[in-house]
Structures are given as C-alpha cells and as structure tokens.
PDB file of C-alpha atoms (C1' of nucleotides) in Angstrom:
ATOM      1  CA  UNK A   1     -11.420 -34.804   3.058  1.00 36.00           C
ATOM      2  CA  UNK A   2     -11.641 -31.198   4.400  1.00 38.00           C
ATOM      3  CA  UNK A   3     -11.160 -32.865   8.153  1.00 34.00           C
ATOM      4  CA  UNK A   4      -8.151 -34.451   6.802  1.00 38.00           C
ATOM      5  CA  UNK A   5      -6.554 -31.244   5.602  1.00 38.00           C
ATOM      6  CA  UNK A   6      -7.589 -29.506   8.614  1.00 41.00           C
ATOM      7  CA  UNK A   7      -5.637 -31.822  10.887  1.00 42.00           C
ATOM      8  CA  UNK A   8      -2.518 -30.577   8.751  1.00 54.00           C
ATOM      9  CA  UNK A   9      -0.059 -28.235   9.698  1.00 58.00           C
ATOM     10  CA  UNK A  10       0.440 -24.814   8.089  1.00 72.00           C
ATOM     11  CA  UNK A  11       2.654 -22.984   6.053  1.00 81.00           C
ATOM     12  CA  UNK A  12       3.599 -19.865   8.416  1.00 87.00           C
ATOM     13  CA  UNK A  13       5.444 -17.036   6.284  1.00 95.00           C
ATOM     14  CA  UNK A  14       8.967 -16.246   7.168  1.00 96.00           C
ATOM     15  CA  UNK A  15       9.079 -12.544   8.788  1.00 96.00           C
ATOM     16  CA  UNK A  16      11.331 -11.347   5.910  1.00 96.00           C
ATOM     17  CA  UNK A  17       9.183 -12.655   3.507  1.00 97.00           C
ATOM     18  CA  UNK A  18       6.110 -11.013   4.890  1.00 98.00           C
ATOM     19  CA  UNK A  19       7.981  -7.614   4.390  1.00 98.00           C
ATOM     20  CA  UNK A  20       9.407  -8.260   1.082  1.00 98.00           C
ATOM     21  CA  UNK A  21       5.903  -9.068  -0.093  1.00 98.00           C
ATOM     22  CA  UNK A  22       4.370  -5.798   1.722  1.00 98.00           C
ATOM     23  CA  UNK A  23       7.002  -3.829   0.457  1.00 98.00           C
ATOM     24  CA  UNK A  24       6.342  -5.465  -3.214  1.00 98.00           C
ATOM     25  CA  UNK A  25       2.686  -4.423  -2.672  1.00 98.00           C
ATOM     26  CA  UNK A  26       3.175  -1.064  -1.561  1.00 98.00           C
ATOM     27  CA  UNK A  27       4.919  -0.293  -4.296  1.00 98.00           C
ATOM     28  CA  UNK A  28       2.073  -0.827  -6.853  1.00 98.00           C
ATOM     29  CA  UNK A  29      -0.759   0.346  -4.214  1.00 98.00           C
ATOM     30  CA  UNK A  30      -0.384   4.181  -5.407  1.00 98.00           C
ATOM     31  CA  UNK A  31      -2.183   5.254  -8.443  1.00 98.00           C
ATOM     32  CA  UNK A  32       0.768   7.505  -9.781  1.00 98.00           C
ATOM     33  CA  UNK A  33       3.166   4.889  -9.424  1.00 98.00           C
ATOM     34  CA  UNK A  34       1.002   2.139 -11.503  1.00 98.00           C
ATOM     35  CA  UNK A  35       0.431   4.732 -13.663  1.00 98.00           C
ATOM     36  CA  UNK A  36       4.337   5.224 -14.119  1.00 98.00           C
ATOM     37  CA  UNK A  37       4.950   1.975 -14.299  1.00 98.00           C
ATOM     38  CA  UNK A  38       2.544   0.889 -17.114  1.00 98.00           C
ATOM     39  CA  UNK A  39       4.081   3.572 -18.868  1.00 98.00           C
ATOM     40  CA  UNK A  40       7.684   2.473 -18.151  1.00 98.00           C
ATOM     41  CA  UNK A  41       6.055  -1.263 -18.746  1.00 98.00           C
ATOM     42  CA  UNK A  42       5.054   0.171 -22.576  1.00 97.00           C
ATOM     43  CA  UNK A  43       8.499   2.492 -23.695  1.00 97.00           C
ATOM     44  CA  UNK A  44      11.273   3.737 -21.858  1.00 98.00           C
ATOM     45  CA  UNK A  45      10.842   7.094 -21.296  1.00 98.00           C
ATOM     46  CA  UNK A  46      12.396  10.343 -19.632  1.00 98.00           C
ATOM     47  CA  UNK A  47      11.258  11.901 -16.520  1.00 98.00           C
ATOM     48  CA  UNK A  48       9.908  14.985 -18.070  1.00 98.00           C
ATOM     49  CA  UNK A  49       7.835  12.973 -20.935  1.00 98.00           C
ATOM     50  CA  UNK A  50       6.460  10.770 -17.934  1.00 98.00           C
ATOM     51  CA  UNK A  51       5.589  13.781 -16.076  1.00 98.00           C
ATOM     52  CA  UNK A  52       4.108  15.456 -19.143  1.00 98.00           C
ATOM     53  CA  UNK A  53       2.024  12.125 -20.500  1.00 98.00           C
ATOM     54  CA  UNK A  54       0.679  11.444 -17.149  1.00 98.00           C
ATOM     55  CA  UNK A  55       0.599  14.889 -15.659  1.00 97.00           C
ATOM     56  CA  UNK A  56       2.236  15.097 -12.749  1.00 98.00           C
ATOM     57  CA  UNK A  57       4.875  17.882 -11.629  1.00 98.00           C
ATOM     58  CA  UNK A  58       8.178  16.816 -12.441  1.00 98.00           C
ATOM     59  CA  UNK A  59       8.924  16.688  -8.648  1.00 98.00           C
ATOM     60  CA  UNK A  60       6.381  14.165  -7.754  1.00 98.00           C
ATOM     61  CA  UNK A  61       7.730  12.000 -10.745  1.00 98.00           C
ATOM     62  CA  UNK A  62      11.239  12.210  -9.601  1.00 98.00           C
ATOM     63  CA  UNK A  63      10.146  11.607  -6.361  1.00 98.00           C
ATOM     64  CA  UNK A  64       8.509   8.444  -6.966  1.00 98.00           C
ATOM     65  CA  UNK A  65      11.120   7.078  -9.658  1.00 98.00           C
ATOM     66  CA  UNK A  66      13.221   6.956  -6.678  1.00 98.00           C
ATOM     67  CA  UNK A  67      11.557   5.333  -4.473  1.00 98.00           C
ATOM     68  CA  UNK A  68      11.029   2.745  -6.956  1.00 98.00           C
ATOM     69  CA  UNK A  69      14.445   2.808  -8.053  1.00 98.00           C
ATOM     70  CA  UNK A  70      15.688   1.988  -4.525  1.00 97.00           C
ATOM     71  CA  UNK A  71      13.190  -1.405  -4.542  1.00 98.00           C
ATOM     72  CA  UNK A  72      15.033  -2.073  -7.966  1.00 98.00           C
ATOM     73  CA  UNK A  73      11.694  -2.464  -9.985  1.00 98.00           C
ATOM     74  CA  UNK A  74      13.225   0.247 -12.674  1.00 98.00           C
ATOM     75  CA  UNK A  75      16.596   1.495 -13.882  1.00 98.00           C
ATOM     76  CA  UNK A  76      17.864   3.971 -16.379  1.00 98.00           C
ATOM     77  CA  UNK A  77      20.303   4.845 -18.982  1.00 98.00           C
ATOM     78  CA  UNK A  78      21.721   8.465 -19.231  1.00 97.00           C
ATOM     79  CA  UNK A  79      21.295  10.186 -22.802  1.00 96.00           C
ATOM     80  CA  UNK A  80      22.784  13.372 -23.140  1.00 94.00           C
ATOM     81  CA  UNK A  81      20.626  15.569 -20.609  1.00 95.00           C
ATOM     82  CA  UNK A  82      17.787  13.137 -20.260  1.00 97.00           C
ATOM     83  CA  UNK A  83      17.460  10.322 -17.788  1.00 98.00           C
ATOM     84  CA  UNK A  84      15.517   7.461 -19.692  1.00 98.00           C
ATOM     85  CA  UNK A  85      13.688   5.196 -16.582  1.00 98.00           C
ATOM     86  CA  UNK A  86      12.327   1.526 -17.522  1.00 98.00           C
ATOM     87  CA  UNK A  87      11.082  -1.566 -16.175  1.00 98.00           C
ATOM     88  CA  UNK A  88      13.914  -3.489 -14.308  1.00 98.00           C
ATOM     89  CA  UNK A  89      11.076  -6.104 -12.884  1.00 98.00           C
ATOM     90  CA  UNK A  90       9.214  -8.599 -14.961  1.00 98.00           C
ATOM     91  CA  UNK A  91       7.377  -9.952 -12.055  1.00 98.00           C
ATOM     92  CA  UNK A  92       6.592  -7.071 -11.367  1.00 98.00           C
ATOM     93  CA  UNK A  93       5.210  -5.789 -14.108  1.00 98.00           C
ATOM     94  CA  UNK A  94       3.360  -9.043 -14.135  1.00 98.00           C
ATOM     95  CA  UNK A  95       1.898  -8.598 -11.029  1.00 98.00           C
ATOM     96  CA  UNK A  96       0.552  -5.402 -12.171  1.00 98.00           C
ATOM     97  CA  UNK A  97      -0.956  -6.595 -15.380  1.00 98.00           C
ATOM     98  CA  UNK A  98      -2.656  -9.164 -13.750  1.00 98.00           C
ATOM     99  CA  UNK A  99      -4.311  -7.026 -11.467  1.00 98.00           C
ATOM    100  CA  UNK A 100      -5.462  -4.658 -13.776  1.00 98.00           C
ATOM    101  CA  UNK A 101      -7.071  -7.555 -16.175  1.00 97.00           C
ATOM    102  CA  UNK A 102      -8.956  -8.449 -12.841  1.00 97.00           C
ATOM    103  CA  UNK A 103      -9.209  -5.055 -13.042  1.00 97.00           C
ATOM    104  CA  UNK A 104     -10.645  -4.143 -16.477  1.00 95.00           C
ATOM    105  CA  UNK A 105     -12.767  -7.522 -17.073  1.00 91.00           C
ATOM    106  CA  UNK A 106     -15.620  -6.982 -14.057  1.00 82.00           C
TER     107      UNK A 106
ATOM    108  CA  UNK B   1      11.579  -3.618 -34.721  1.00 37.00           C
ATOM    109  CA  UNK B   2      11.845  -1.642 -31.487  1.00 38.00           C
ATOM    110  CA  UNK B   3      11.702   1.674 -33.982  1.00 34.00           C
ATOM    111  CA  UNK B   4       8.033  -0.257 -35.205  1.00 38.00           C
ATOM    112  CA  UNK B   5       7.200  -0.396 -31.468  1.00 38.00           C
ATOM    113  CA  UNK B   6       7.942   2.955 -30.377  1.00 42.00           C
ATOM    114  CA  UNK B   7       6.169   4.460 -32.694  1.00 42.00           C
ATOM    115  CA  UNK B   8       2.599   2.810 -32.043  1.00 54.00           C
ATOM    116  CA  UNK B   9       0.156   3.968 -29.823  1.00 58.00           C
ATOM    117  CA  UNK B  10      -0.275   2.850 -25.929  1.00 73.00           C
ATOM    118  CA  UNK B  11      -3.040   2.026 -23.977  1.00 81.00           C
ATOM    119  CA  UNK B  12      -3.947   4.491 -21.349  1.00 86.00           C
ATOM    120  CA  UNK B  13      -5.113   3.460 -18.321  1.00 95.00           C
ATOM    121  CA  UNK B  14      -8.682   4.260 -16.787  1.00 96.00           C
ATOM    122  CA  UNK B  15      -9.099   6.299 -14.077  1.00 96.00           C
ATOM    123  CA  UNK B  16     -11.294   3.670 -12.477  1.00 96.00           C
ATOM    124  CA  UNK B  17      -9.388   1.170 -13.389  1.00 97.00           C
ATOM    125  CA  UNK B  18      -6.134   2.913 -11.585  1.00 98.00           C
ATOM    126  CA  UNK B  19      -7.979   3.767  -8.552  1.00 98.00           C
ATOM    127  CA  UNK B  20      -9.309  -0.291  -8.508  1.00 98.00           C
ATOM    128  CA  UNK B  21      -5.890  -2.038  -9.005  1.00 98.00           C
ATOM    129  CA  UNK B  22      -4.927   0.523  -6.078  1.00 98.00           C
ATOM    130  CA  UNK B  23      -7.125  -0.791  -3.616  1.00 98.00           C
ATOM    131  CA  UNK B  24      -6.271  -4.193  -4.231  1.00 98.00           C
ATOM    132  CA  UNK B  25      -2.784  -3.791  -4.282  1.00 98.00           C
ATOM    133  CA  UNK B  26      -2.880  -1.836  -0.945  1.00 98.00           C
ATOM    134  CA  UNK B  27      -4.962  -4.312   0.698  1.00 98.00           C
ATOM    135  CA  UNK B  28      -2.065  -6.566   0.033  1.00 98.00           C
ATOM    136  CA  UNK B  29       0.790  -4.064   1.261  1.00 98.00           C
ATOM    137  CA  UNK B  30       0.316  -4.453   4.786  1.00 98.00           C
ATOM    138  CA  UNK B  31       2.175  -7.608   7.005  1.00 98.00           C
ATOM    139  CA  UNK B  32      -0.935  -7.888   9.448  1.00 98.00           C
ATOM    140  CA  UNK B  33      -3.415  -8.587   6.626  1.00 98.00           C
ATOM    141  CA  UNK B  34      -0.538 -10.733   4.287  1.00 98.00           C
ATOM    142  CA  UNK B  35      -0.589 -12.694   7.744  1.00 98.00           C
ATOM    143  CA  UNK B  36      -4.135 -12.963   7.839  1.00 98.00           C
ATOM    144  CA  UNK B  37      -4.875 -13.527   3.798  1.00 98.00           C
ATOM    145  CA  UNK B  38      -2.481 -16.222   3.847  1.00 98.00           C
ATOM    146  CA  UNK B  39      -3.964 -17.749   6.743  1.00 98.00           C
ATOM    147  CA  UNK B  40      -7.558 -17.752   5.413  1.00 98.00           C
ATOM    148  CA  UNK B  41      -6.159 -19.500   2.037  1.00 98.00           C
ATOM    149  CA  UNK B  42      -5.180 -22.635   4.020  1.00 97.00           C
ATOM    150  CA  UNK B  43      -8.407 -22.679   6.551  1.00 97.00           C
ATOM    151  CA  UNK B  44     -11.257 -20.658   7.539  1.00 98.00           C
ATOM    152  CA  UNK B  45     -10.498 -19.166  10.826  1.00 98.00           C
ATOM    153  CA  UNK B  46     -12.386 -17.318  13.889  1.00 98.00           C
ATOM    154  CA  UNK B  47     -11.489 -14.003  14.929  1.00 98.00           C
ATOM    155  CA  UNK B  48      -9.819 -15.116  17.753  1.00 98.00           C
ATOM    156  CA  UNK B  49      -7.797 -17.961  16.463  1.00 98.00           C
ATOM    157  CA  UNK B  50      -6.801 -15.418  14.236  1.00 98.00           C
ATOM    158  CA  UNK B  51      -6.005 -13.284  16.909  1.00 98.00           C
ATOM    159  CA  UNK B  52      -4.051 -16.206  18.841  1.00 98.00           C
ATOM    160  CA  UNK B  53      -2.025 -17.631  15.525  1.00 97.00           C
ATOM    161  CA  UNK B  54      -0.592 -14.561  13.882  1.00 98.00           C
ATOM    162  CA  UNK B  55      -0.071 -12.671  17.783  1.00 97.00           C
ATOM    163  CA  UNK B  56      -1.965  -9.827  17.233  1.00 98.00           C
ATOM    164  CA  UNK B  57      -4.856  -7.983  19.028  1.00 98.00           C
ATOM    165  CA  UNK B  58      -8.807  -9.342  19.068  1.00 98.00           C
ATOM    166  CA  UNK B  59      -9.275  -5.410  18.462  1.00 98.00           C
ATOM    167  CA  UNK B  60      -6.393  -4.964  15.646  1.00 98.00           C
ATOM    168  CA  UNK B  61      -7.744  -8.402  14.061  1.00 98.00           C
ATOM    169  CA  UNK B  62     -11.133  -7.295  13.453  1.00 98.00           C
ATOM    170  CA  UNK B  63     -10.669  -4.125  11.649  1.00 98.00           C
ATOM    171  CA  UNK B  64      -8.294  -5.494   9.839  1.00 98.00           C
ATOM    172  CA  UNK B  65     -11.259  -8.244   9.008  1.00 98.00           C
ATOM    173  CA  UNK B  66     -13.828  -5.207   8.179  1.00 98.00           C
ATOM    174  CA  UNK B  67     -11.115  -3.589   5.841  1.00 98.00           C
ATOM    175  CA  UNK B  68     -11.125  -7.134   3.978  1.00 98.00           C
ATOM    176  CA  UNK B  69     -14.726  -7.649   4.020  1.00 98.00           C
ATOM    177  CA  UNK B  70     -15.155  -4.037   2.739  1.00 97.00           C
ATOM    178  CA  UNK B  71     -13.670  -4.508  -0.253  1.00 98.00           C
ATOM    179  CA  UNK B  72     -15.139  -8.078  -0.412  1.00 98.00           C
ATOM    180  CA  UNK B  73     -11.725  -9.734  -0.357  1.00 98.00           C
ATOM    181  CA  UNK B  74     -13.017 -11.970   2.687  1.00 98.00           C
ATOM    182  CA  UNK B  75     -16.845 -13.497   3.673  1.00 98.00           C
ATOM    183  CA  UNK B  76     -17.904 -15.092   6.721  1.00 98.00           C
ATOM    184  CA  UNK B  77     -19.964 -18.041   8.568  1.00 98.00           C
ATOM    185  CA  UNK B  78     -21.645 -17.631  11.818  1.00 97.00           C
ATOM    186  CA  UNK B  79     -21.227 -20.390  13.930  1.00 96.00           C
ATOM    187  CA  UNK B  80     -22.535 -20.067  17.503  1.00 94.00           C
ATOM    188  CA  UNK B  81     -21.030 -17.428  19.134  1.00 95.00           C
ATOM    189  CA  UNK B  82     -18.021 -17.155  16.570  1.00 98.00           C
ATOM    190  CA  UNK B  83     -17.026 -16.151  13.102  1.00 98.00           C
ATOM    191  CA  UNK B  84     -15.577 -18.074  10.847  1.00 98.00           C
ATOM    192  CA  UNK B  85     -13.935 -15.855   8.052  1.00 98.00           C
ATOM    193  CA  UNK B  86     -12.484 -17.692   4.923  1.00 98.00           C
ATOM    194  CA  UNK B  87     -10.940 -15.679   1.458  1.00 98.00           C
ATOM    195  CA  UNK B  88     -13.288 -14.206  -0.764  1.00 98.00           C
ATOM    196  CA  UNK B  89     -11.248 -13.461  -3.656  1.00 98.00           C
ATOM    197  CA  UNK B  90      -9.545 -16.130  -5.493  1.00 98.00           C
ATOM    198  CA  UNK B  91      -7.676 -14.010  -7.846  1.00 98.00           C
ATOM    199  CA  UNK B  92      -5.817 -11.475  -4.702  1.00 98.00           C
ATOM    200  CA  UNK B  93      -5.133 -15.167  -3.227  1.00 98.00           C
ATOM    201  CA  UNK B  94      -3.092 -15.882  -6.353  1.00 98.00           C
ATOM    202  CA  UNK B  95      -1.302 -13.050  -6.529  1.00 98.00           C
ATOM    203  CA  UNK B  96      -0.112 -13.211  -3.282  1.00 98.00           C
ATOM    204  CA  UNK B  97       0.683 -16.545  -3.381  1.00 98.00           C
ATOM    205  CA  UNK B  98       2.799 -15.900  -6.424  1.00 98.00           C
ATOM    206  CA  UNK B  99       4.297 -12.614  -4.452  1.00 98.00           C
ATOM    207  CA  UNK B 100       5.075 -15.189  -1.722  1.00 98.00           C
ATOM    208  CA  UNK B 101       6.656 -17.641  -4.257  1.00 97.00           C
ATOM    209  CA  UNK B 102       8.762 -14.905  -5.626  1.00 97.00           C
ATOM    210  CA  UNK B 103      10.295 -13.753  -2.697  1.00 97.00           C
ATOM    211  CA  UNK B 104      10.966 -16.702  -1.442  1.00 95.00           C
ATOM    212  CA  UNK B 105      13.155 -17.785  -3.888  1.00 91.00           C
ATOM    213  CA  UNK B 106      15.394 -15.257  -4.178  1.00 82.00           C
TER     214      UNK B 106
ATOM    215  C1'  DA C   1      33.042  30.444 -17.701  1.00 68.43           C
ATOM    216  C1'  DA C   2      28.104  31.437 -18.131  1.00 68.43           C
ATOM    217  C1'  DG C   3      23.667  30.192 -19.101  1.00 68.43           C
ATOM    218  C1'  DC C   4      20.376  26.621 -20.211  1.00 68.43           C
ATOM    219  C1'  DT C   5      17.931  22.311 -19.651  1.00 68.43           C
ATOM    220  C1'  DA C   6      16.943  18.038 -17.171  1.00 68.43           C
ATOM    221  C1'  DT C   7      16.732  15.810 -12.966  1.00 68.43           C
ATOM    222  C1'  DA C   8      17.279  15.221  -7.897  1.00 68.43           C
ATOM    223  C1'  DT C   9      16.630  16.356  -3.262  1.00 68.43           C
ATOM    224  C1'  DG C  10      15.264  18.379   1.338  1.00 68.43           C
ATOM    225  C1'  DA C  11      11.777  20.549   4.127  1.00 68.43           C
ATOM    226  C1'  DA C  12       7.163  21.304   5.098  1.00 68.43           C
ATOM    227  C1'  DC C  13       2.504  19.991   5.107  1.00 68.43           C
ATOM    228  C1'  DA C  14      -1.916  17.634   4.771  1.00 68.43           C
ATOM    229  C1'  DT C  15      -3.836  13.287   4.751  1.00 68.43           C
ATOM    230  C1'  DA C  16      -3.953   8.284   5.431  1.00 68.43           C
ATOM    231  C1'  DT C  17      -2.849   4.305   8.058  1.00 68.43           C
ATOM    232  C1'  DA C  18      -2.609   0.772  11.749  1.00 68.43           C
ATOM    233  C1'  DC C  19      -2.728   0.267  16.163  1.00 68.43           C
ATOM    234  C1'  DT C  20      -4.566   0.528  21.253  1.00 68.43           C
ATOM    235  C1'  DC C  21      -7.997   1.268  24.619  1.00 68.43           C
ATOM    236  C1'  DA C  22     -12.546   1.439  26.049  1.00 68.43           C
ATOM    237  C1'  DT C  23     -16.950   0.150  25.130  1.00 68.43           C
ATOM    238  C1'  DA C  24     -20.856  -1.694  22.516  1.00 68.43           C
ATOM    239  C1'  DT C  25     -23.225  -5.497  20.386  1.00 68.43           C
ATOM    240  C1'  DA C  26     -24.633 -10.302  19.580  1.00 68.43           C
ATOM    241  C1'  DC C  27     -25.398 -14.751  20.734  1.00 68.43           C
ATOM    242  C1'  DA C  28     -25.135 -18.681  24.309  1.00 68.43           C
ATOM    243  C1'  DA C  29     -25.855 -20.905  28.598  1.00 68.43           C
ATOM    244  C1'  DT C  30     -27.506 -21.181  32.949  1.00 68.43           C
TER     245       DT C  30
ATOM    246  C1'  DA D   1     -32.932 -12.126  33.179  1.00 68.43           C
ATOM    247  C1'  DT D   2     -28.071 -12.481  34.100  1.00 68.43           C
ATOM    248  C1'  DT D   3     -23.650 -13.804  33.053  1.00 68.43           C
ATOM    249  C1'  DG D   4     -20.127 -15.135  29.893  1.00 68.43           C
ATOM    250  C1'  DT D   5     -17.876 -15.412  25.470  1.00 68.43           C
ATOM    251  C1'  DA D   6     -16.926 -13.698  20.803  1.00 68.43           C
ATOM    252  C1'  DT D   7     -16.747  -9.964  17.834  1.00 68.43           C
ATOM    253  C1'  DA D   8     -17.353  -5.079  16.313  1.00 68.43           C
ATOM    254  C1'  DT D   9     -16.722  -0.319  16.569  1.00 68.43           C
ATOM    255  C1'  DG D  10     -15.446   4.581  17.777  1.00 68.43           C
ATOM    256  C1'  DA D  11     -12.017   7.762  19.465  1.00 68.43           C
ATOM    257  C1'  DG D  12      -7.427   8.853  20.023  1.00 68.43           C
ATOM    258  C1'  DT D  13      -2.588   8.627  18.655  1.00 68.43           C
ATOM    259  C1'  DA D  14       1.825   7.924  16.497  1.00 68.43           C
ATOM    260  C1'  DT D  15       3.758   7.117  12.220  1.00 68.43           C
ATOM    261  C1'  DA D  16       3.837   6.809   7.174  1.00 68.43           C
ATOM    262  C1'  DT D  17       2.789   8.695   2.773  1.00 68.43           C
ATOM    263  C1'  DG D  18       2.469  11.710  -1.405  1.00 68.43           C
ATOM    264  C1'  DT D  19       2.632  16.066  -2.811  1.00 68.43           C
ATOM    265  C1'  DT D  20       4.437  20.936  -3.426  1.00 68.43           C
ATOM    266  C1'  DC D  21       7.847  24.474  -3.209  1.00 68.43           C
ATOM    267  C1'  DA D  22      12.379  25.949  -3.274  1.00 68.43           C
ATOM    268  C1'  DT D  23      16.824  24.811  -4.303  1.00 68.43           C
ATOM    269  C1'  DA D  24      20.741  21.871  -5.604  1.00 68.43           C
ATOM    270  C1'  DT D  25      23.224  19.126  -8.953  1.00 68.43           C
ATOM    271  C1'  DA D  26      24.703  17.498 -13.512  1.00 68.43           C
ATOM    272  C1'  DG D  27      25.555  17.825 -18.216  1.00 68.43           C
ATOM    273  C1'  DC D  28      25.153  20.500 -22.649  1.00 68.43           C
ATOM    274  C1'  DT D  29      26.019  24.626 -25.572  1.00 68.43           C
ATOM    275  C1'  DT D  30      27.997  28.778 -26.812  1.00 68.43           C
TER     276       DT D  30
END
DNA sequence: AAGCTATATGAACATATACTCATATACAAT
DNA sequence: ATTGTATATGAGTATATGTTCATATAGCTT
C-alpha cells in the first residue's frame, strides 16, 4: 500500500499560498507578539495596559500592534484617549493555542 | 457576563513556554521549509529530490534539513549513498496543514 | 488656545536569517 | 586505492527583524 501511494501525484502549494502561510507564521514566531496576542486573545486591552502587563516600552508595543494590524489578526475601538486592540482572527488565535498546548503538555 | 469575565484572573504565559511556541512557529514562517515540510508529509524524500522538486539549491536544502532536524521537526534513513528525510513532528504537520487549508480557502 | 495624556511613527542600530560558494565528509563501485 | 555520487558544513553576504530614542499626531480638559 505505501508503493501504491508513492506512485501518486502530489499536492504542490500554490506560490501565494506558500506566502500567506509564511506570513501567518511569522506573525506568531516572535515571543512579544504571542505574548500580545494571548493577552488580546484573553480581554481587550489598551496599548499602555499591554505594554505595562507584559513589559515592554510602549514603542515596541505600538510597533508590533501595527504590524499585526496590517495582517488583520487584531483591530480596535477608540475610547476617549485610549486605543482598545483585540483579536480580529479566530484561526489565529487557534493556531496559537494549539501550539502552546503542544507547548505546555511535554 | 463579559463584566464576570473581565474581572477574573488570566493565565500568564511561561517564559519557556513563549520562547518554545516561538521556535516552532518560526520554523514554519519560512516558504523554503513550508515547501519542504509539506513535501515530507506526503513522502519521504532525499536531499536531492528535494533539491530537484521544490528548485532550490543541494547547499540551501540541507541546512534548511539541519535547522529541521535541530529542533527534531524531521528524522532520517540512510539508504546507500542517500538520505531519506521524512516529518518528525506530527503535531507542526497539522498545523500547517490547517494553515494551508485556511488560506486556501479564502 | 494651552497643556496633558495616549498612541503612532521614522530613523538608527544591533542581531538574526537565508542564501551562495567553496570545500569537506561519507559511502559506493570499480 | 581511486573515482564518483550524495550530503554536510563553514564563511561570507545581503536582507529582514525587533528594539530604542526622539518626535509627531490625536483627542481630552481646563
């Protein structure tokens, strides 16, 4: 049975696909940003209380929020001077928890 | 009930734990290795068909192959004067697969 | 309007990354 | 032993990345 599947032709992965799926990846392959994101994946929450919770300068967190806000995996809502970021990615976030089950459980 | 929520605790995130599900993630945030993981989930492959499917170097292949077998994402047979690598890690293979799936259909 | 707070942004920098090229190693075959 | 084939590895390089620092922007308050 494995000769039979080798004789098979493959799937081959569309170019844009491969880079959608890298980009995905990149995304969640820096510890401050899956640290932002679990936190975004928990409450919604402004940029100085991320920045504050997870200690990082308010730059780098601003920094980051839009680069992820640019891939579309979080938005935010304006209230009065404060900028509240969340999740705007279920699979995603998904992804993520996955991974850090794997993670956790070893 | 999202005032009950907001007002529990959260789980915090080891620094281990962060620093894992980094790795992983950035193993997968790269189109050479995508190429290559999603190669090795269908068949085990030598180097060089490697090399000759996905159009990339003998040279870039292989470190590419040591970065996977580094962090154990990849194993290999010997067989005469070639190697034949297959996945390692059935749980990154599912994730990407369901990376794959979701930007595909989109 | 002026001053205050929250956030964003650009430049600069140090480090990481992925590749190429040249060469080394390992096994096979004669 | 020598040659050939397959793979690995080290150095060098160009680019990408994540941060900091300084400054800009936006909205609130008085």
């Amino acid at each position: 049975m494995e000769l039979e599947l080798e004789c098979q032709g493959h799937d081959f992965l569309k170019e844009n696909t491969v880079d959608e799926v890298a980009l995905m990846f990149k995304a969640l392959s820096d510890p401050s940003r899956i640290r932002i994101l679990y936190l975004l994946s928990q409450e919604a929450c402004s940029v100085n209380h991320i920045a504050e919770v997870l200690q990082l300068t308010q730059s780098a967190v601003s920094h980051q929020l839009s680069y992820l806000r640019t891939l579309r995996l979080v938005k935010f809502r304006r209230e009065g001077n404060s900028l509240f970021y969340s999740c705007d990615d279920e699979h995603v976030i998904s992804l993520l928890k996955q991974a850090i089950q794997h993670a956790e459980h070893r």
